[in-house]
Coordinates of C-alpha atoms in Angstrom, one line a residue:
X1 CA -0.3 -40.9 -97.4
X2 CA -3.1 -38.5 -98.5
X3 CA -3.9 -35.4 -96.0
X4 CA -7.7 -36.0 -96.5
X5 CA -9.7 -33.7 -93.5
X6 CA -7.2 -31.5 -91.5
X7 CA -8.7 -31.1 -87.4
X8 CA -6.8 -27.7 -87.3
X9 CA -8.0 -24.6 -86.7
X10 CA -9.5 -22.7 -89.1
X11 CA -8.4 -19.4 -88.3
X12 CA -6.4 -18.3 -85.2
X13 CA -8.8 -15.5 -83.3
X14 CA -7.7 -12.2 -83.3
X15 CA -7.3 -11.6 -79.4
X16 CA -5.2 -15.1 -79.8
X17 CA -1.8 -13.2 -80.9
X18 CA 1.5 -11.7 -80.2
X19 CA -0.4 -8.4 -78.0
X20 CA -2.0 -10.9 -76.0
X21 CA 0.7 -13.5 -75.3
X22 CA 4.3 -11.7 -76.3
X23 CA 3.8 -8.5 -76.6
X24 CA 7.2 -7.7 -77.5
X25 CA 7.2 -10.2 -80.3
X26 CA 6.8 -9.6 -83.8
X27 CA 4.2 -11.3 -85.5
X28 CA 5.0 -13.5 -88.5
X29 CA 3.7 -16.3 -90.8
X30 CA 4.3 -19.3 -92.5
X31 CA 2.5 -21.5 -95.1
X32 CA 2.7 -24.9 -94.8
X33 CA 2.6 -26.4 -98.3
X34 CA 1.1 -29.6 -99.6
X35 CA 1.4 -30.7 -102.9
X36 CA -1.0 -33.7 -103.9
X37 CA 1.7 -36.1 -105.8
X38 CA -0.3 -39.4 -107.7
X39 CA 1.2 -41.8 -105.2
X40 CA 0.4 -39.4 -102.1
X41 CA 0.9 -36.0 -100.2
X42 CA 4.5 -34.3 -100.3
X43 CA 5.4 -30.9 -98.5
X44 CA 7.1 -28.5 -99.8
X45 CA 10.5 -26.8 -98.1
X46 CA 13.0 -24.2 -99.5
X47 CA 16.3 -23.6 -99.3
X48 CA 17.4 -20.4 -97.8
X49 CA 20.3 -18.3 -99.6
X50 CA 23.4 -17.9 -98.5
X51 CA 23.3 -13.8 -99.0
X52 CA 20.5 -13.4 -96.7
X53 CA 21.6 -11.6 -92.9
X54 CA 19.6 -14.1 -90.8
X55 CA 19.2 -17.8 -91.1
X56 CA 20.9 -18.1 -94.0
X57 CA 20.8 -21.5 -96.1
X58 CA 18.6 -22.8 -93.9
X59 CA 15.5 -25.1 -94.8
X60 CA 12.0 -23.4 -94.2
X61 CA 8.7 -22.5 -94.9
X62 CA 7.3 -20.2 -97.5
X63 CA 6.8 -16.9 -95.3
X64 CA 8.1 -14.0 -93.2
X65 CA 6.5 -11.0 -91.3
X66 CA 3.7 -9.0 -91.0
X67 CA 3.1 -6.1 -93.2
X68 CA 1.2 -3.4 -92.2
X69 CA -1.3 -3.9 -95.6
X70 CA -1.6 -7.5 -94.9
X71 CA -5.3 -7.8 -93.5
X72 CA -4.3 -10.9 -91.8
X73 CA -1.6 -13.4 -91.0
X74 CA -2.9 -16.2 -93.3
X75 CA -2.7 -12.8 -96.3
X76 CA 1.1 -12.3 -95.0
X77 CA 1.7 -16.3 -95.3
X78 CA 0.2 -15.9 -99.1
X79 CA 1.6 -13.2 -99.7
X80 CA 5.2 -14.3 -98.7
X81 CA 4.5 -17.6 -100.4
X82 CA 4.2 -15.9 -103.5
X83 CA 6.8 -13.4 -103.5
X84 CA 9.2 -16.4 -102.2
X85 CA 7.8 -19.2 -104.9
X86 CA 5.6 -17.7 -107.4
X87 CA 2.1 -19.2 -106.6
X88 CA -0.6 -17.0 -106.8
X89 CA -2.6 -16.6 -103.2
X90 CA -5.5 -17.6 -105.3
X91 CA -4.2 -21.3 -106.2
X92 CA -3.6 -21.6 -102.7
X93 CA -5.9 -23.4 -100.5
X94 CA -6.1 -23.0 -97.1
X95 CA -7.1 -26.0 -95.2
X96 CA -6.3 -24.7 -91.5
X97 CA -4.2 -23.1 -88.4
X98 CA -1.8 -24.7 -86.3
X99 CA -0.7 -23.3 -83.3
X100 CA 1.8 -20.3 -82.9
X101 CA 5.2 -20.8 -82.1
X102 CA 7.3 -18.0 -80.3
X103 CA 11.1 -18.0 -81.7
X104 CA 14.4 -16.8 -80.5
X105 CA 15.2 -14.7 -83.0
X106 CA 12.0 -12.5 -81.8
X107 CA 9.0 -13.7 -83.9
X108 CA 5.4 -15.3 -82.9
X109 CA 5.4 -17.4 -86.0
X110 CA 1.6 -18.3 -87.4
X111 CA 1.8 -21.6 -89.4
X112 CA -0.9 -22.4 -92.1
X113 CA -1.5 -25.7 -93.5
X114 CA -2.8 -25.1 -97.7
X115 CA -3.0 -27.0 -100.7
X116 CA -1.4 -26.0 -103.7
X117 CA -2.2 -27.1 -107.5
X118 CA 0.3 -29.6 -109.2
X119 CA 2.1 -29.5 -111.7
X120 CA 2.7 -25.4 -111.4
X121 CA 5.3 -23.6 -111.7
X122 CA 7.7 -22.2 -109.4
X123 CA 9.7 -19.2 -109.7
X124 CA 11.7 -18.8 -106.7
X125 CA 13.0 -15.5 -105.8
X126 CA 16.4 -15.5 -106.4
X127 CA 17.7 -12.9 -103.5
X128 CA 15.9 -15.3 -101.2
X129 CA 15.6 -19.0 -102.3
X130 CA 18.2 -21.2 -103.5
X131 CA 16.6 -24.0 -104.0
X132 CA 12.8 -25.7 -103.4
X133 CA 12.3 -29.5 -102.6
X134 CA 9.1 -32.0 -101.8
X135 CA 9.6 -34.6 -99.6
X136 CA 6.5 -37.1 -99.2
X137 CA 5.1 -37.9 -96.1
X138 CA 5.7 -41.3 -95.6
X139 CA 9.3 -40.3 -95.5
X140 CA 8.8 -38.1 -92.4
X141 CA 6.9 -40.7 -90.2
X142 CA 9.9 -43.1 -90.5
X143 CA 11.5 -43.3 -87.2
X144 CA 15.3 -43.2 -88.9
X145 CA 15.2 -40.2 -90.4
X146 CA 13.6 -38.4 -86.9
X147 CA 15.7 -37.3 -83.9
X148 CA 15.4 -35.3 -80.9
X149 CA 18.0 -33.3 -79.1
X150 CA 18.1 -30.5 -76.1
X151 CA 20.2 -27.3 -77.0
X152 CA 20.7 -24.6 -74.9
X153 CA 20.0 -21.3 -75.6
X154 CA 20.4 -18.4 -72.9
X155 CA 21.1 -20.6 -70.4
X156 CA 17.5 -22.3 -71.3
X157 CA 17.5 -26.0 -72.5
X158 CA 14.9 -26.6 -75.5
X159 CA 13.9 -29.6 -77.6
X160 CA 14.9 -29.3 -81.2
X161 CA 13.7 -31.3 -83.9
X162 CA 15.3 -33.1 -86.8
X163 CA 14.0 -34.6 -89.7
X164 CA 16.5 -35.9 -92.4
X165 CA 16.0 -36.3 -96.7
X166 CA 18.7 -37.0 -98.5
X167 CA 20.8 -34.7 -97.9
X168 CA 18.8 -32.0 -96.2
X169 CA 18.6 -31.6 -92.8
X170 CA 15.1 -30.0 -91.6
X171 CA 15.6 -28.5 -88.1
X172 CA 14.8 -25.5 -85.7
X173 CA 11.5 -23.7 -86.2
X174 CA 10.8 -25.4 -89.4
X175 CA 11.2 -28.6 -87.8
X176 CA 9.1 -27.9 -85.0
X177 CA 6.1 -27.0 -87.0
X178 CA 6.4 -30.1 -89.2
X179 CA 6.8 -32.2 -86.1
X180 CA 3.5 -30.5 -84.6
X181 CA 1.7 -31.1 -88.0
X182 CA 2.7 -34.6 -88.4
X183 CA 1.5 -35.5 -85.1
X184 CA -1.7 -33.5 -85.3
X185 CA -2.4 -34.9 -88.7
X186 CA -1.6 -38.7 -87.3
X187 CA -3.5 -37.6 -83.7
X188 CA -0.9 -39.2 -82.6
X189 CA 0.8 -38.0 -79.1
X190 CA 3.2 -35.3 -79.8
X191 CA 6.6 -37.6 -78.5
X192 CA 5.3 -40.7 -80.9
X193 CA 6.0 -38.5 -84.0

């Protein structure tokens, strides 16, 4: 499957954002990556260390939070992507918003949707990524590799996501973002994804 014209949002406004909705939530931001394979579209995931203090060895998007110099949250998911991966910000091509998503762990998390050039080379950043995998899209929409389950987290039940690929397990925030792309992407209601 080829991810021709994207209905997302261009750019998030700026009165649409952590002070206006969670004040007490730091803002952060994720890139979303696609990478244009012959046969179709893949997305790109990383492997989280095992030496990191939070989340460790976890799959995710390129990103992380905020800085101060970053003029906005599409510069910190760049940024991040680069510092994680190795691809310049300018090879990167933004193609749109999704929604934020607010997080346990005290984060507003901005996902961005952009392109990036293949073949190119990746240089992950050893302190923080182990390892960095594509996994094409047809994969995702099968229904066997998708599932659903309610966890509870202070004494709130949530829906969290799982995608399987071989043997990597996609789930929690990073999950949720793919699962809200995929079904934006598809227009598809968000429980047929």
């Amino acid at each position: 499957m080829r991810i021709q014209d994207l209905q997302l949002q261009s750019q998030l406004p700026r009165a649409y954002g952590v002070q206006a909705i969670a004040p007490h939530l730091r803002s952060a931001a994720v890139l979303l990556p696609l990478v244009p394979q012959a046969d179709e579209d893949h997305i790109l995931f990383t492997v989280r260390t095992q030496t990191l203090r939070k989340h460790k060895g976890q799959i995710a998007f390129p990103g992380g939070k905020q800085d101060p110099e970053d003029e906005s949250l599409a510069d910190t998911a760049l940024r991040e992507t680069h510092e994680e991966i190795g691809i310049a910000p300018q090879d990167i091509d933004i193609l749109g918003a999704l929604p934020p998503f607010p997080t346990h762990t005290g984060f507003f998390i901005y996902p961005y949707v952009g392109r990036i050039p293949w073949p190119t080379a990746l240089h992950p950043e050893p302190a923080e990524i182990d390892e960095v995998f594509q996994v094409p899209i047809s994969h995702l929409l099968q229904p066997d590799v998708y599932r659903l389950e309610q966890r509870t987290v202070a004494q709130e039940d949530y829906p969290v996501h799982f995608y399987q690929y071989q043997h990597y397990t996609i789930w929690g925030i990073t999950a949720h973002i793919l699962h809200d792309f995929l079904a934006r992407v598809l227009a598809l209601p968000q429980d047929e994804v």
